PDB file of C-alpha atoms in Angstrom:
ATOM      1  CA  UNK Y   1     -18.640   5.864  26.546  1.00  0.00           C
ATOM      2  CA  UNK Y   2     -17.560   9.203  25.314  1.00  0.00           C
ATOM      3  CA  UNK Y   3     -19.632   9.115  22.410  1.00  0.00           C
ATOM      4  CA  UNK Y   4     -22.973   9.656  25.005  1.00  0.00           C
ATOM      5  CA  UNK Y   5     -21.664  13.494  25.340  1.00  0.00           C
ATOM      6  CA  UNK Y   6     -20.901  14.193  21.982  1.00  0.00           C
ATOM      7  CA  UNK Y   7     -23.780  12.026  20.159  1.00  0.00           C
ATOM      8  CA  UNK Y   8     -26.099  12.058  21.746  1.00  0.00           C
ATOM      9  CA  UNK Y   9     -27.210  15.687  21.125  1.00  0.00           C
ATOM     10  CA  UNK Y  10     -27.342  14.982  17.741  1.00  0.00           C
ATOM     11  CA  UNK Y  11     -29.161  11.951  17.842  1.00  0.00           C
ATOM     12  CA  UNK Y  12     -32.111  14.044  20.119  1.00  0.00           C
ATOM     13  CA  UNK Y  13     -31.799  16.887  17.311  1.00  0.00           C
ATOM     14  CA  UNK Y  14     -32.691  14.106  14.491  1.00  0.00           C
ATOM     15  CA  UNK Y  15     -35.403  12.632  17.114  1.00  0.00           C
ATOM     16  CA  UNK Y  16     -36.992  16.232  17.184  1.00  0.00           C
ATOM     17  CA  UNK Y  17     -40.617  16.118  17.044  1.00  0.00           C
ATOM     18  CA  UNK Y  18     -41.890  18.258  13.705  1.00  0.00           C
ATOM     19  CA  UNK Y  19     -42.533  17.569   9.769  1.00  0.00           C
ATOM     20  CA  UNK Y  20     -38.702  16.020   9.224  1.00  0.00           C
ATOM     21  CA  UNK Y  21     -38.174  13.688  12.912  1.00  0.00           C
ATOM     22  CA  UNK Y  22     -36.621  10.564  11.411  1.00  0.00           C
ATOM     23  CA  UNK Y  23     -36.748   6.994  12.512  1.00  0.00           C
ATOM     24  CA  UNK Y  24     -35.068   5.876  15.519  1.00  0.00           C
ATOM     25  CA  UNK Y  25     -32.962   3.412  13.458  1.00  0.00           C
ATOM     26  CA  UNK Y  26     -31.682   5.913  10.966  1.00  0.00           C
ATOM     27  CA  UNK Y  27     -31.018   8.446  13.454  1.00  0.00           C
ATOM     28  CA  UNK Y  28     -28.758   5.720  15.019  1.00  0.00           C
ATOM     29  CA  UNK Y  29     -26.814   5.044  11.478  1.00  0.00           C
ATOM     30  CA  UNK Y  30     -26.631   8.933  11.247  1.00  0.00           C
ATOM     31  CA  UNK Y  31     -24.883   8.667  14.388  1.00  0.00           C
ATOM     32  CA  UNK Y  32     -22.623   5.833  14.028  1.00  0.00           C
ATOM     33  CA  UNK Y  33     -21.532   7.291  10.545  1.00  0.00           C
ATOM     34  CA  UNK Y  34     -20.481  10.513  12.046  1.00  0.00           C
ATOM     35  CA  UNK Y  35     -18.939   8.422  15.206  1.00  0.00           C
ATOM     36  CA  UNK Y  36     -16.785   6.334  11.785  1.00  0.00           C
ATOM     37  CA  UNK Y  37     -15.608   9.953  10.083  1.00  0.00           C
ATOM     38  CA  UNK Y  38     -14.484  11.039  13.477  1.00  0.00           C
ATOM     39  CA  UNK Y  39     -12.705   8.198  13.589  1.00  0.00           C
ATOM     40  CA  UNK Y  40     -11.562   8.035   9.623  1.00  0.00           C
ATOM     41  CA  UNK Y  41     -10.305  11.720  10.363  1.00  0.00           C
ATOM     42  CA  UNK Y  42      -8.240  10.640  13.354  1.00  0.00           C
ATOM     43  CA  UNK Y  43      -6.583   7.561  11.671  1.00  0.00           C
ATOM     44  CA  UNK Y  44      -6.096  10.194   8.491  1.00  0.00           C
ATOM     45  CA  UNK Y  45      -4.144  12.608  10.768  1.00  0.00           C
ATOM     46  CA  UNK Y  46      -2.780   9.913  12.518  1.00  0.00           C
ATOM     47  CA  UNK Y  47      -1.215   8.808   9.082  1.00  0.00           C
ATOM     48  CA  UNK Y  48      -0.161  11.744   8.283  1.00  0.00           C
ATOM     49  CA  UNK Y  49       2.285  12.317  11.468  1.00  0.00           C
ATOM     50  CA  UNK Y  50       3.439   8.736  10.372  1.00  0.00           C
ATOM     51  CA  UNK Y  51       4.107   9.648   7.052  1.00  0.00           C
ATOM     52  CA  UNK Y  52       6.495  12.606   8.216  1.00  0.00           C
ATOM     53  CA  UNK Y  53       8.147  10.159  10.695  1.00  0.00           C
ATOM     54  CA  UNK Y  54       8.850   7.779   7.584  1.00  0.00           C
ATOM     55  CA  UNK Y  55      10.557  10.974   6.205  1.00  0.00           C
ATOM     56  CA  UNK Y  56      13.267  10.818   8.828  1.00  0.00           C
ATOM     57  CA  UNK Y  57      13.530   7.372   8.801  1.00  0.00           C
ATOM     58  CA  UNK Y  58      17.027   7.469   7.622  1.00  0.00           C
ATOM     59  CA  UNK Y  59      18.061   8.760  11.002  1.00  0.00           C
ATOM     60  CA  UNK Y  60      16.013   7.304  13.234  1.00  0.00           C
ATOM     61  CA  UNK Y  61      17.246   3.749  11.080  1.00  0.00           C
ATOM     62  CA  UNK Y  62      20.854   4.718  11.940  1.00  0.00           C
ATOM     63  CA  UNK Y  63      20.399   5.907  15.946  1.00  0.00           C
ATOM     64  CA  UNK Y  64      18.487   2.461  15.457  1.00  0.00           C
ATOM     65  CA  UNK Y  65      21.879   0.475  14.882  1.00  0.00           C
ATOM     66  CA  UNK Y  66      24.243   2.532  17.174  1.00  0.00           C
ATOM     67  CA  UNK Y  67      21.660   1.122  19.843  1.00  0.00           C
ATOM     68  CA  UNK Y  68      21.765  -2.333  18.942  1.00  0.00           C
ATOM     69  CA  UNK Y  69      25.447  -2.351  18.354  1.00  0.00           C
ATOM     70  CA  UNK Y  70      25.588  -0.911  21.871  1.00  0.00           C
ATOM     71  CA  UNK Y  71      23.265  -3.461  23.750  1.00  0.00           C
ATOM     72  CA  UNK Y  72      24.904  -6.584  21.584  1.00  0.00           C
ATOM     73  CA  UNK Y  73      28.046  -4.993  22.933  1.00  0.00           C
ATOM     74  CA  UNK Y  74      26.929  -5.241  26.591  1.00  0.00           C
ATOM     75  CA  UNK Y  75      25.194  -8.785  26.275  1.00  0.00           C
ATOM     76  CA  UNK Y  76      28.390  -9.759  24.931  1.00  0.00           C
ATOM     77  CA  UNK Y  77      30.811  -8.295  27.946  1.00  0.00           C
ATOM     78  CA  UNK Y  78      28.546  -9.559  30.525  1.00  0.00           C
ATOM     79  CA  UNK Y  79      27.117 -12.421  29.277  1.00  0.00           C
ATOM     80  CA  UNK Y  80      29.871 -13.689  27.147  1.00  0.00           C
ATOM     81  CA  UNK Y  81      27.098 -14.534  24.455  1.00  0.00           C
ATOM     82  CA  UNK Y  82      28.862 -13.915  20.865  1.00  0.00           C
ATOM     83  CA  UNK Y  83      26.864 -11.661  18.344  1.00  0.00           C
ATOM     84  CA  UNK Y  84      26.386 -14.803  16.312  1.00  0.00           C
ATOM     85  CA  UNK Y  85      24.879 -16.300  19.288  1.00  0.00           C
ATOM     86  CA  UNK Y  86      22.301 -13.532  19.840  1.00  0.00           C
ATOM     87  CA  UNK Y  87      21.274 -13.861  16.420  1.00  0.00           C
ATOM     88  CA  UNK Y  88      20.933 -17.499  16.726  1.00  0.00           C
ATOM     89  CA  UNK Y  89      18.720 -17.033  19.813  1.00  0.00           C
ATOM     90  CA  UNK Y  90      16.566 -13.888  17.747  1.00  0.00           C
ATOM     91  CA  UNK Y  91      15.954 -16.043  14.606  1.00  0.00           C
ATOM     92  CA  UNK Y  92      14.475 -19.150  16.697  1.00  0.00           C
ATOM     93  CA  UNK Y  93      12.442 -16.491  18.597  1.00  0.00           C
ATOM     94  CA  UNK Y  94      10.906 -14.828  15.483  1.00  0.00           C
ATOM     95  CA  UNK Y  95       7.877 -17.191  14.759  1.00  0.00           C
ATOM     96  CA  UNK Y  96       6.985 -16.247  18.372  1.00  0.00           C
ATOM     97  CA  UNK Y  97       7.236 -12.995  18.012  1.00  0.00           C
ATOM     98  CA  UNK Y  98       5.445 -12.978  14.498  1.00  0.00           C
ATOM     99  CA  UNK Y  99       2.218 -14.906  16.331  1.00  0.00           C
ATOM    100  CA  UNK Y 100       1.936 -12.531  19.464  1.00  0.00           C
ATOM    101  CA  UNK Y 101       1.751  -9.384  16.842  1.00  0.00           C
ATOM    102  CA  UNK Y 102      -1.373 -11.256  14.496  1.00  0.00           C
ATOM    103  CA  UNK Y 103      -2.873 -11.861  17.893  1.00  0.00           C
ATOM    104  CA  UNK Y 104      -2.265  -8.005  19.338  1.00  0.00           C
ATOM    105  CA  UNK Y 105      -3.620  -6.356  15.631  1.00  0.00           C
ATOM    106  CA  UNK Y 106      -6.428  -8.826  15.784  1.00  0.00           C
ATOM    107  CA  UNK Y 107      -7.387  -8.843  19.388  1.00  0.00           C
ATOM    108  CA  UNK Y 108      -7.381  -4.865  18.543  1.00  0.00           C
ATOM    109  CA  UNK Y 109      -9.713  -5.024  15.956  1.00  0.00           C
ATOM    110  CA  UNK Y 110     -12.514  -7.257  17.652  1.00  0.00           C
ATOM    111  CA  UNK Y 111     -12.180  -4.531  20.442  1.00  0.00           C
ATOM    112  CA  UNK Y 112     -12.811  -1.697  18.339  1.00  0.00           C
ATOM    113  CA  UNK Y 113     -15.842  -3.410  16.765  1.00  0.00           C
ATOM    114  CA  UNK Y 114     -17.544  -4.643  19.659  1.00  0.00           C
ATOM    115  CA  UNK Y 115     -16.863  -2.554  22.078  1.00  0.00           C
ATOM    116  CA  UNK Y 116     -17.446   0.951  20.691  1.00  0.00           C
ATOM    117  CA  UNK Y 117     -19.426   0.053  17.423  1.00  0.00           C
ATOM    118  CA  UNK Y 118     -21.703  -2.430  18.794  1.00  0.00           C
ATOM    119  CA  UNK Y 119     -22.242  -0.309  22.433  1.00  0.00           C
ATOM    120  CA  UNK Y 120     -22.842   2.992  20.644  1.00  0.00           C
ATOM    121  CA  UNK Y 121     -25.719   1.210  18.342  1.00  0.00           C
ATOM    122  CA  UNK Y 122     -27.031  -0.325  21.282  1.00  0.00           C
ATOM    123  CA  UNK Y 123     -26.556   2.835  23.699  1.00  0.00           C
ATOM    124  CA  UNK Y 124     -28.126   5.422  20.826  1.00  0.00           C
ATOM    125  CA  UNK Y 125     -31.336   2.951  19.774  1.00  0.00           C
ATOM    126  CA  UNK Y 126     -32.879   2.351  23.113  1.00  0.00           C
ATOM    127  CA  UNK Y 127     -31.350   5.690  24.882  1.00  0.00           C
ATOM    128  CA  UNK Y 128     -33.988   8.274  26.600  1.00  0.00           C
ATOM    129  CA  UNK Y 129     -31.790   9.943  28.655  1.00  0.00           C
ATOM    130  CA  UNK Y 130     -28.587  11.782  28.268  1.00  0.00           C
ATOM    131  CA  UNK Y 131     -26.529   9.641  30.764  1.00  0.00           C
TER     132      UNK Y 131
END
């Protein structure tokens, strides 16, 4: 609901009263646009910062390993599971694992649309106070 403090002052500037007020509906589309470049910008920067962490990827791959050797290491002492074993057990677990992350990335996107898209049309069309 942070978009009430930070759109809706714009949305009352396009609502003005005077020779250029514009509809209610396009003021809410002005708004939503702006809400989607704040948004574009953030996943831009956000992509950036990625993009310079895929740059040391080499050594963040090889602390990556030293890790897993480590833990496979452990399970192996204390659980007497071989390293073959634990792969075994990882590759019958990977369809799982595949289906919870489609579900996550898609569960994600129906709650960006509905809850921020669809609430900020409905709170900036039928608003007439600030909050």
């Amino acid at each position: 609901m942070y978009w009430r403090y930070f759109g809706y002052p714009i949305f009352t500037f396009l609502q003005m009263d005077g020779e250029k007020k514009l509809p209610r509906t396009i003021a809410v589309l002005v708004c939503l646009l702006l809400l989607l470049s704040i948004l574009f910008i953030f996943l831009s920067l956000l992509g950036l910062e990625v993009s310079a962490l895929l740059k040391n990827l080499t050594s963040i791959k090889q602390k990556a390993i030293e890790t897993l050797d480590s833990i496979q290491e452990f399970i192996f002492l204390h659980l007497n599971i071989t390293i073959e074993d634990q792969f075994k057990l990882l590759k019958n677990e990977k369809p799982f694992y595949d289906n919870t992350i489609h579900i996550l990335f898609g569960s994600a996107s129906t709650l960006v649309t509905t809850f921020i898209l669809v609430q900020a049309y409905f709170f900036f069309y039928y608003c007439t106070d600030p909050i």
